[in-house]
Amino acid sequence: MTTGSLNHFLSIDDFSYAELRGMLNQATALKARLKDGDRPQLLKDKVLAMIFERQSTRTRVSFDVGMRQLGGQTLMLSGQEMQLSREETLADTAKVMSRYVDAIMIRILSHADLLELAEAATVPVINGLTRRAHPCQIMADLMTFEEHRGDIRGAKIAWVGDSNNVLHSWVNAAELFECELTIAVPDEYSPEKDLMQDITRAGKYAKLIEDPREAVEGADLVITDTWVSMGDVDAAERRRVLKPYQVNTNLMSLANKDALFMHCLPAHRGDEVTDEVIDGPQSVVFDEAENRLHAQKAVLCWAFGVETN
Ligand code: CP
Ligand code: NVA
């Protein structure tokens, strides 16, 4: 989303297909350059502040390393240690931090809080996960699919399990990349209003059903995620209701023979996915994790308005 002259990266549906394709191309180029030992100092002396209100392994490490590889620096901040936890507003925090740093990446559950921060900031803001969306993850996922199988447009994708932030960003991506996304979730955890609206808007590119077997039938890509996202409270009940949605070898056998399996991680082995699937030959979960680094470097360059070629 470009607010005035600011390049915020908040949600996949803030972008056009061409803009995201441009970033994915940059990500691929930066990955290739890194493999050749070339670390272009495109963000030399830029400082990215990272605020984490919740836990993270991949997001924090990949943004940190990505900035360093591009010549920049990072500040790792925990919401708990900031005055945010003593009720300083997001808007005031954004205004103050904008005086010190060149960009802000934040993981915060409330999407409304993210928008409040972005509205008040005078530097680019990047969404590192909210309860509504996880756009950086989906950039890595798109990149990973295309590395293995080529152009994702027209691909048949099955989402199986909970309806959450990662699904929401996938729905937005399916619409832009014209994929055939079939979403199998139990009635008890059907999409919230906001996600439902985006599924409806996606039209023929996203279909909501209940039966996981029907969703996976003939799929090119099968995706799941944890049954208990950050902020969820009813863990035991979720595990009970979502049990039939486990991605195991039986379910995977209904997909195309060369179907890929994705999971943003962290995985809860034995719940949403079995060891056999996540460690099996169709799984590309660690490529996804690696590509967080490359995709986010492209997002950072876009946010800073830096050409990578
Ligand atoms: N996939 C993902 O965002 O992982 P982390 O929670 O470890 O950052
Ligand atoms: N849906 C998960 C993703 C974690 C990266 C969560 O929000 O906890």
Short mmCIF file of N, CA and C in Angstrom, two decimals, residues 38-196:
data_model
loop_
_atom_site.label_atom_id
_atom_site.label_comp_id
_atom_site.label_asym_id
_atom_site.label_seq_id
_atom_site.Cartn_x
_atom_site.Cartn_y
_atom_site.Cartn_z
N ASP A 38 27.43 -12.81 -4.14
CA ASP A 38 27.27 -11.36 -4.38
C ASP A 38 26.24 -10.82 -3.39
N ARG A 39 26.67 -9.90 -2.54
CA ARG A 39 25.76 -9.30 -1.56
C ARG A 39 25.66 -7.81 -1.81
N PRO A 40 24.82 -7.39 -2.77
CA PRO A 40 24.74 -5.97 -3.09
C PRO A 40 24.30 -5.15 -1.88
N GLN A 41 25.04 -4.08 -1.62
CA GLN A 41 24.78 -3.26 -0.42
C GLN A 41 23.70 -2.23 -0.72
N LEU A 42 22.53 -2.74 -1.06
CA LEU A 42 21.44 -1.87 -1.54
C LEU A 42 20.81 -1.04 -0.41
N LEU A 43 20.92 -1.54 0.81
CA LEU A 43 20.30 -0.81 1.93
C LEU A 43 21.36 -0.36 2.93
N LYS A 44 22.51 0.01 2.38
CA LYS A 44 23.65 0.41 3.23
C LYS A 44 23.22 1.51 4.20
N ASP A 45 23.51 1.27 5.47
CA ASP A 45 23.26 2.22 6.56
C ASP A 45 21.78 2.44 6.88
N LYS A 46 20.88 1.75 6.21
CA LYS A 46 19.45 1.86 6.58
C LYS A 46 19.23 1.06 7.86
N VAL A 47 18.33 1.55 8.69
CA VAL A 47 18.01 0.84 9.94
C VAL A 47 16.55 0.42 9.93
N LEU A 48 16.34 -0.88 10.13
CA LEU A 48 14.99 -1.43 10.25
C LEU A 48 14.73 -1.74 11.72
N ALA A 49 13.67 -1.16 12.28
CA ALA A 49 13.27 -1.54 13.65
C ALA A 49 12.24 -2.65 13.54
N MET A 50 12.41 -3.67 14.36
CA MET A 50 11.46 -4.78 14.37
C MET A 50 10.82 -4.87 15.73
N ILE A 51 9.49 -4.79 15.74
CA ILE A 51 8.75 -4.88 17.00
C ILE A 51 8.01 -6.20 17.02
N PHE A 52 8.26 -7.00 18.01
CA PHE A 52 7.57 -8.28 18.15
C PHE A 52 6.70 -8.28 19.40
N GLU A 53 5.40 -8.31 19.17
CA GLU A 53 4.47 -8.47 20.29
C GLU A 53 4.24 -9.95 20.57
N ARG A 54 4.68 -10.80 19.64
CA ARG A 54 4.50 -12.24 19.79
C ARG A 54 5.78 -12.97 19.37
N GLN A 55 5.82 -14.26 19.66
CA GLN A 55 7.00 -15.07 19.36
C GLN A 55 7.26 -15.14 17.85
N SER A 56 8.50 -15.40 17.49
CA SER A 56 8.86 -15.62 16.09
C SER A 56 10.25 -16.23 16.01
N THR A 57 10.43 -17.14 15.09
CA THR A 57 11.77 -17.63 14.76
C THR A 57 12.13 -17.17 13.35
N ARG A 58 11.34 -17.60 12.36
CA ARG A 58 11.65 -17.31 10.96
C ARG A 58 11.62 -15.82 10.65
N THR A 59 10.54 -15.15 11.08
CA THR A 59 10.37 -13.75 10.69
C THR A 59 11.50 -12.90 11.25
N ARG A 60 11.81 -13.11 12.53
CA ARG A 60 12.85 -12.26 13.13
C ARG A 60 14.22 -12.55 12.54
N VAL A 61 14.53 -13.81 12.34
CA VAL A 61 15.89 -14.14 11.86
C VAL A 61 16.03 -13.76 10.38
N SER A 62 15.01 -14.03 9.58
CA SER A 62 15.15 -13.75 8.14
C SER A 62 15.18 -12.24 7.87
N PHE A 63 14.40 -11.46 8.59
CA PHE A 63 14.49 -10.00 8.38
C PHE A 63 15.85 -9.47 8.86
N ASP A 64 16.30 -9.97 9.97
CA ASP A 64 17.58 -9.52 10.53
C ASP A 64 18.73 -9.84 9.56
N VAL A 65 18.78 -11.09 9.13
CA VAL A 65 19.86 -11.52 8.24
C VAL A 65 19.72 -10.82 6.88
N GLY A 66 18.49 -10.68 6.40
CA GLY A 66 18.27 -10.01 5.11
C GLY A 66 18.79 -8.59 5.12
N MET A 67 18.49 -7.85 6.18
CA MET A 67 18.98 -6.47 6.28
C MET A 67 20.50 -6.44 6.31
N ARG A 68 21.10 -7.34 7.07
CA ARG A 68 22.58 -7.37 7.16
C ARG A 68 23.20 -7.69 5.81
N GLN A 69 22.60 -8.64 5.09
CA GLN A 69 23.16 -9.01 3.78
C GLN A 69 23.08 -7.83 2.81
N LEU A 70 22.07 -6.97 3.00
CA LEU A 70 21.91 -5.81 2.11
C LEU A 70 22.66 -4.58 2.62
N GLY A 71 23.44 -4.75 3.69
CA GLY A 71 24.26 -3.65 4.19
C GLY A 71 23.58 -2.81 5.25
N GLY A 72 22.36 -3.19 5.63
CA GLY A 72 21.63 -2.40 6.62
C GLY A 72 21.80 -2.94 8.02
N GLN A 73 21.06 -2.32 8.93
CA GLN A 73 21.13 -2.73 10.34
C GLN A 73 19.72 -2.89 10.89
N THR A 74 19.64 -3.61 12.02
CA THR A 74 18.31 -3.84 12.60
C THR A 74 18.31 -3.56 14.09
N LEU A 75 17.12 -3.26 14.57
CA LEU A 75 16.88 -3.14 16.01
C LEU A 75 15.78 -4.12 16.33
N MET A 76 16.03 -5.01 17.25
CA MET A 76 15.03 -6.01 17.63
C MET A 76 14.36 -5.55 18.92
N LEU A 77 13.07 -5.29 18.86
CA LEU A 77 12.36 -4.76 20.01
C LEU A 77 11.20 -5.67 20.39
N SER A 78 11.00 -5.82 21.66
CA SER A 78 9.84 -6.60 22.10
C SER A 78 8.80 -5.62 22.62
N GLY A 79 7.56 -5.82 22.19
CA GLY A 79 6.48 -4.94 22.63
C GLY A 79 6.43 -4.83 24.15
N GLN A 80 6.73 -5.96 24.83
CA GLN A 80 6.69 -6.01 26.29
C GLN A 80 7.67 -5.04 26.93
N GLU A 81 8.81 -4.82 26.25
CA GLU A 81 9.84 -3.95 26.82
C GLU A 81 9.64 -2.49 26.44
N MET A 82 8.69 -2.25 25.57
CA MET A 82 8.47 -0.87 25.12
C MET A 82 7.34 -0.23 25.93
N GLN A 83 7.21 1.07 25.79
CA GLN A 83 6.13 1.76 26.52
C GLN A 83 4.76 1.40 25.94
N LEU A 84 4.77 0.71 24.80
CA LEU A 84 3.52 0.18 24.24
C LEU A 84 2.78 -0.64 25.28
N SER A 85 3.55 -1.39 26.08
CA SER A 85 2.94 -2.26 27.08
C SER A 85 2.43 -1.45 28.28
N ARG A 86 2.74 -0.15 28.29
CA ARG A 86 2.19 0.74 29.34
C ARG A 86 1.27 1.78 28.70
N GLU A 87 0.67 1.34 27.62
CA GLU A 87 -0.41 2.08 26.98
C GLU A 87 0.00 3.32 26.21
N GLU A 88 1.26 3.44 25.84
CA GLU A 88 1.58 4.48 24.85
C GLU A 88 0.91 4.04 23.56
N THR A 89 0.33 4.95 22.83
CA THR A 89 -0.45 4.54 21.65
C THR A 89 0.47 4.11 20.52
N LEU A 90 -0.11 3.32 19.63
CA LEU A 90 0.63 2.90 18.44
C LEU A 90 1.00 4.12 17.60
N ALA A 91 0.07 5.08 17.53
CA ALA A 91 0.31 6.27 16.71
C ALA A 91 1.50 7.06 17.25
N ASP A 92 1.53 7.27 18.57
CA ASP A 92 2.65 8.02 19.15
C ASP A 92 3.96 7.25 18.97
N THR A 93 3.88 5.94 19.15
CA THR A 93 5.07 5.10 18.98
C THR A 93 5.58 5.23 17.54
N ALA A 94 4.66 5.20 16.60
CA ALA A 94 5.04 5.30 15.18
C ALA A 94 5.71 6.64 14.88
N LYS A 95 5.14 7.70 15.44
CA LYS A 95 5.70 9.04 15.16
C LYS A 95 7.10 9.17 15.74
N VAL A 96 7.29 8.64 16.94
CA VAL A 96 8.61 8.72 17.59
C VAL A 96 9.62 7.87 16.82
N MET A 97 9.23 6.62 16.54
CA MET A 97 10.19 5.73 15.88
C MET A 97 10.56 6.21 14.49
N SER A 98 9.61 6.88 13.83
CA SER A 98 9.89 7.40 12.48
C SER A 98 10.98 8.46 12.50
N ARG A 99 11.21 9.06 13.68
CA ARG A 99 12.29 10.06 13.79
C ARG A 99 13.66 9.40 13.91
N TYR A 100 13.67 8.09 14.24
CA TYR A 100 14.94 7.41 14.48
C TYR A 100 15.34 6.44 13.38
N VAL A 101 14.35 5.69 12.87
CA VAL A 101 14.70 4.57 11.99
C VAL A 101 14.15 4.79 10.58
N ASP A 102 14.59 3.95 9.66
CA ASP A 102 14.21 4.12 8.24
C ASP A 102 13.00 3.29 7.84
N ALA A 103 12.68 2.27 8.62
CA ALA A 103 11.49 1.46 8.36
C ALA A 103 11.16 0.67 9.62
N ILE A 104 9.91 0.23 9.69
CA ILE A 104 9.45 -0.55 10.86
C ILE A 104 8.80 -1.83 10.38
N MET A 105 9.21 -2.95 10.95
CA MET A 105 8.50 -4.22 10.72
C MET A 105 7.86 -4.58 12.04
N ILE A 106 6.59 -4.98 12.02
CA ILE A 106 5.92 -5.29 13.29
C ILE A 106 5.10 -6.57 13.20
N ARG A 107 5.17 -7.37 14.26
CA ARG A 107 4.27 -8.52 14.45
C ARG A 107 3.35 -8.15 15.61
N ILE A 108 2.08 -8.03 15.29
CA ILE A 108 1.10 -7.60 16.30
C ILE A 108 -0.23 -8.25 15.96
N LEU A 109 -0.93 -8.77 16.95
CA LEU A 109 -2.13 -9.55 16.62
C LEU A 109 -3.23 -8.70 15.97
N SER A 110 -3.46 -7.51 16.50
CA SER A 110 -4.57 -6.70 15.98
C SER A 110 -4.19 -6.03 14.65
N HIS A 111 -4.93 -6.36 13.60
CA HIS A 111 -4.65 -5.73 12.31
C HIS A 111 -4.99 -4.23 12.37
N ALA A 112 -6.00 -3.89 13.18
CA ALA A 112 -6.37 -2.47 13.33
C ALA A 112 -5.19 -1.71 13.94
N ASP A 113 -4.48 -2.34 14.86
CA ASP A 113 -3.31 -1.68 15.46
C ASP A 113 -2.21 -1.48 14.43
N LEU A 114 -2.04 -2.48 13.55
CA LEU A 114 -1.03 -2.33 12.48
C LEU A 114 -1.38 -1.12 11.61
N LEU A 115 -2.67 -1.02 11.26
CA LEU A 115 -3.10 0.08 10.39
C LEU A 115 -2.92 1.43 11.10
N GLU A 116 -3.16 1.45 12.41
CA GLU A 116 -2.97 2.69 13.18
C GLU A 116 -1.50 3.11 13.15
N LEU A 117 -0.63 2.12 13.30
CA LEU A 117 0.82 2.39 13.27
C LEU A 117 1.23 2.92 11.90
N ALA A 118 0.73 2.25 10.86
CA ALA A 118 1.13 2.63 9.49
C ALA A 118 0.60 4.01 9.13
N GLU A 119 -0.59 4.31 9.60
CA GLU A 119 -1.21 5.60 9.31
C GLU A 119 -0.38 6.75 9.89
N ALA A 120 0.18 6.51 11.10
CA ALA A 120 0.91 7.58 11.79
C ALA A 120 2.39 7.62 11.43
N ALA A 121 2.92 6.51 10.91
CA ALA A 121 4.37 6.45 10.64
C ALA A 121 4.72 7.33 9.43
N THR A 122 5.92 7.82 9.45
CA THR A 122 6.41 8.58 8.29
C THR A 122 7.56 7.82 7.63
N VAL A 123 7.68 6.55 7.98
CA VAL A 123 8.61 5.63 7.30
C VAL A 123 7.80 4.39 6.90
N PRO A 124 8.30 3.57 5.96
CA PRO A 124 7.55 2.38 5.55
C PRO A 124 7.32 1.40 6.71
N VAL A 125 6.16 0.78 6.72
CA VAL A 125 5.80 -0.22 7.73
C VAL A 125 5.53 -1.55 7.02
N ILE A 126 6.08 -2.62 7.58
CA ILE A 126 5.91 -3.97 7.01
C ILE A 126 5.18 -4.85 8.02
N ASN A 127 4.19 -5.58 7.53
CA ASN A 127 3.41 -6.49 8.37
C ASN A 127 4.17 -7.81 8.55
N GLY A 128 4.59 -8.08 9.77
CA GLY A 128 5.28 -9.34 10.07
C GLY A 128 4.35 -10.38 10.65
N LEU A 129 3.08 -10.21 10.50
CA LEU A 129 1.96 -11.10 10.90
C LEU A 129 1.00 -10.37 11.83
N THR A 130 -0.25 -10.41 11.44
CA THR A 130 -1.35 -10.03 12.34
C THR A 130 -2.32 -11.20 12.35
N ARG A 131 -3.37 -11.09 13.14
CA ARG A 131 -4.39 -12.16 13.14
C ARG A 131 -5.09 -12.21 11.78
N ARG A 132 -5.03 -11.12 11.02
CA ARG A 132 -5.72 -11.08 9.73
C ARG A 132 -4.88 -11.56 8.57
N ALA A 133 -3.57 -11.28 8.60
CA ALA A 133 -2.78 -11.51 7.39
C ALA A 133 -1.32 -11.80 7.71
N HIS A 134 -0.70 -12.54 6.78
CA HIS A 134 0.74 -12.82 6.90
C HIS A 134 1.33 -12.70 5.48
N PRO A 135 1.38 -11.49 4.96
CA PRO A 135 1.75 -11.32 3.55
C PRO A 135 3.19 -11.72 3.21
N CYS A 136 4.12 -11.53 4.14
CA CYS A 136 5.52 -11.91 3.85
C CYS A 136 5.61 -13.42 3.63
N GLN A 137 4.84 -14.17 4.40
CA GLN A 137 4.84 -15.62 4.24
C GLN A 137 4.38 -16.03 2.85
N ILE A 138 3.35 -15.36 2.38
CA ILE A 138 2.77 -15.77 1.09
C ILE A 138 3.72 -15.40 -0.06
N MET A 139 4.48 -14.32 0.09
CA MET A 139 5.49 -14.01 -0.94
C MET A 139 6.50 -15.16 -1.04
N ALA A 140 6.93 -15.67 0.11
CA ALA A 140 7.87 -16.80 0.12
C ALA A 140 7.22 -18.05 -0.47
N ASP A 141 5.96 -18.25 -0.17
CA ASP A 141 5.26 -19.44 -0.66
C ASP A 141 5.09 -19.40 -2.18
N LEU A 142 4.73 -18.25 -2.70
CA LEU A 142 4.57 -18.11 -4.16
C LEU A 142 5.91 -18.40 -4.84
N MET A 143 6.97 -17.82 -4.27
CA MET A 143 8.31 -18.02 -4.81
C MET A 143 8.68 -19.50 -4.79
N THR A 144 8.36 -20.16 -3.71
CA THR A 144 8.73 -21.58 -3.55
C THR A 144 7.98 -22.45 -4.55
N PHE A 145 6.68 -22.20 -4.70
CA PHE A 145 5.94 -23.01 -5.67
C PHE A 145 6.56 -22.85 -7.06
N GLU A 146 6.84 -21.60 -7.44
CA GLU A 146 7.33 -21.34 -8.80
C GLU A 146 8.73 -21.91 -9.02
N GLU A 147 9.55 -21.95 -7.97
CA GLU A 147 10.87 -22.58 -8.10
C GLU A 147 10.74 -24.06 -8.45
N HIS A 148 9.74 -24.69 -7.88
CA HIS A 148 9.58 -26.14 -8.09
C HIS A 148 8.73 -26.49 -9.31
N ARG A 149 7.73 -25.66 -9.59
CA ARG A 149 6.73 -26.06 -10.59
C ARG A 149 6.46 -25.02 -11.68
N GLY A 150 7.17 -23.90 -11.66
CA GLY A 150 6.92 -22.86 -12.66
C GLY A 150 5.72 -22.00 -12.29
N ASP A 151 5.29 -21.22 -13.26
CA ASP A 151 4.23 -20.21 -13.07
C ASP A 151 3.05 -20.77 -12.25
N ILE A 152 2.71 -20.08 -11.18
CA ILE A 152 1.64 -20.58 -10.30
C ILE A 152 0.25 -20.28 -10.85
N ARG A 153 0.19 -19.38 -11.84
CA ARG A 153 -1.15 -19.01 -12.35
C ARG A 153 -1.86 -20.24 -12.89
N GLY A 154 -3.09 -20.43 -12.45
CA GLY A 154 -3.89 -21.57 -12.88
C GLY A 154 -3.70 -22.81 -12.02
N ALA A 155 -2.78 -22.77 -11.07
CA ALA A 155 -2.53 -23.96 -10.24
C ALA A 155 -3.73 -24.27 -9.35
N LYS A 156 -3.89 -25.56 -9.08
CA LYS A 156 -4.98 -26.03 -8.22
C LYS A 156 -4.41 -26.20 -6.81
N ILE A 157 -4.92 -25.41 -5.89
CA ILE A 157 -4.36 -25.37 -4.54
C ILE A 157 -5.43 -25.78 -3.52
N ALA A 158 -5.03 -26.63 -2.57
CA ALA A 158 -5.96 -27.03 -1.50
C ALA A 158 -5.45 -26.49 -0.18
N TRP A 159 -6.30 -25.79 0.53
CA TRP A 159 -6.01 -25.39 1.92
C TRP A 159 -6.87 -26.27 2.81
N VAL A 160 -6.23 -26.90 3.82
CA VAL A 160 -6.94 -27.84 4.68
C VAL A 160 -6.69 -27.47 6.14
N GLY A 161 -7.77 -27.24 6.91
CA GLY A 161 -7.58 -27.01 8.34
C GLY A 161 -8.30 -25.81 8.87
N ASP A 162 -7.55 -24.96 9.58
CA ASP A 162 -8.15 -23.79 10.23
C ASP A 162 -8.27 -22.64 9.23
N SER A 163 -9.17 -21.72 9.50
CA SER A 163 -9.20 -20.52 8.66
C SER A 163 -8.52 -19.40 9.45
N ASN A 164 -7.35 -19.02 8.96
CA ASN A 164 -6.55 -18.08 9.75
C ASN A 164 -5.87 -17.05 8.86
N ASN A 165 -4.89 -16.35 9.44
CA ASN A 165 -4.16 -15.28 8.77
C ASN A 165 -3.43 -15.74 7.49
N VAL A 166 -2.82 -16.92 7.56
CA VAL A 166 -2.07 -17.41 6.39
C VAL A 166 -3.05 -17.73 5.25
N LEU A 167 -4.18 -18.34 5.61
CA LEU A 167 -5.21 -18.58 4.61
C LEU A 167 -5.68 -17.26 3.99
N HIS A 168 -5.90 -16.26 4.84
CA HIS A 168 -6.41 -14.98 4.33
C HIS A 168 -5.47 -14.41 3.25
N SER A 169 -4.18 -14.46 3.53
CA SER A 169 -3.24 -13.93 2.52
C SER A 169 -3.20 -14.82 1.28
N TRP A 170 -3.40 -16.13 1.47
CA TRP A 170 -3.47 -17.03 0.30
C TRP A 170 -4.70 -16.73 -0.56
N VAL A 171 -5.81 -16.41 0.09
CA VAL A 171 -7.03 -16.07 -0.67
C VAL A 171 -6.75 -14.84 -1.53
N ASN A 172 -6.10 -13.86 -0.94
CA ASN A 172 -5.76 -12.65 -1.71
C ASN A 172 -4.81 -12.97 -2.86
N ALA A 173 -3.85 -13.86 -2.60
CA ALA A 173 -2.89 -14.22 -3.65
C ALA A 173 -3.57 -15.02 -4.76
N ALA A 174 -4.49 -15.92 -4.37
CA ALA A 174 -5.19 -16.74 -5.37
C ALA A 174 -5.95 -15.85 -6.34
N GLU A 175 -6.54 -14.79 -5.81
CA GLU A 175 -7.29 -13.87 -6.68
C GLU A 175 -6.35 -13.16 -7.66
N LEU A 176 -5.23 -12.69 -7.15
CA LEU A 176 -4.30 -11.94 -8.01
C LEU A 176 -3.57 -12.84 -9.01
N PHE A 177 -3.24 -14.05 -8.56
CA PHE A 177 -2.46 -14.96 -9.41
C PHE A 177 -3.35 -15.97 -10.14
N GLU A 178 -4.67 -15.74 -10.04
CA GLU A 178 -5.67 -16.54 -10.75
C GLU A 178 -5.47 -18.04 -10.55
N CYS A 179 -5.38 -18.42 -9.27
CA CYS A 179 -5.25 -19.84 -8.93
C CYS A 179 -6.64 -20.39 -8.60
N GLU A 180 -6.70 -21.71 -8.52
CA GLU A 180 -7.95 -22.36 -8.16
C GLU A 180 -7.79 -22.86 -6.73
N LEU A 181 -8.13 -22.01 -5.78
CA LEU A 181 -7.92 -22.34 -4.36
C LEU A 181 -9.20 -22.93 -3.77
N THR A 182 -9.10 -24.17 -3.28
CA THR A 182 -10.24 -24.78 -2.59
C THR A 182 -9.90 -24.88 -1.11
N ILE A 183 -10.78 -24.36 -0.29
CA ILE A 183 -10.52 -24.24 1.15
C ILE A 183 -11.44 -25.20 1.90
N ALA A 184 -10.84 -26.16 2.59
CA ALA A 184 -11.64 -27.08 3.40
C ALA A 184 -11.44 -26.76 4.87
N VAL A 185 -12.46 -26.21 5.50
CA VAL A 185 -12.41 -25.92 6.93
C VAL A 185 -13.71 -26.40 7.57
N PRO A 186 -13.66 -26.81 8.85
CA PRO A 186 -14.90 -27.25 9.50
C PRO A 186 -15.81 -26.05 9.76
N ASP A 187 -17.09 -26.35 9.79
CA ASP A 187 -18.09 -25.31 10.01
C ASP A 187 -17.80 -24.50 11.29
N GLU A 188 -17.33 -25.23 12.33
CA GLU A 188 -17.07 -24.58 13.63
C GLU A 188 -16.01 -23.48 13.53
N TYR A 189 -15.07 -23.64 12.59
CA TYR A 189 -14.00 -22.63 12.44
C TYR A 189 -14.04 -22.01 11.06
N SER A 190 -15.23 -21.75 10.60
CA SER A 190 -15.39 -21.15 9.27
C SER A 190 -14.86 -19.71 9.30
N PRO A 191 -14.53 -19.16 8.15
CA PRO A 191 -13.89 -17.85 8.10
C PRO A 191 -14.69 -16.73 8.76
N GLU A 192 -13.95 -15.84 9.39
CA GLU A 192 -14.59 -14.65 9.96
C GLU A 192 -15.05 -13.75 8.81
N LYS A 193 -15.87 -12.76 9.18
CA LYS A 193 -16.55 -11.92 8.18
C LYS A 193 -15.60 -11.31 7.13
N ASP A 194 -14.52 -10.77 7.64
CA ASP A 194 -13.55 -10.09 6.79
C ASP A 194 -12.95 -11.04 5.74
N LEU A 195 -12.59 -12.24 6.20
CA LEU A 195 -12.03 -13.25 5.29
C LEU A 195 -13.11 -13.74 4.33
N MET A 196 -14.32 -13.92 4.85
CA MET A 196 -15.44 -14.36 4.00
C MET A 196 -15.65 -13.37 2.85
#
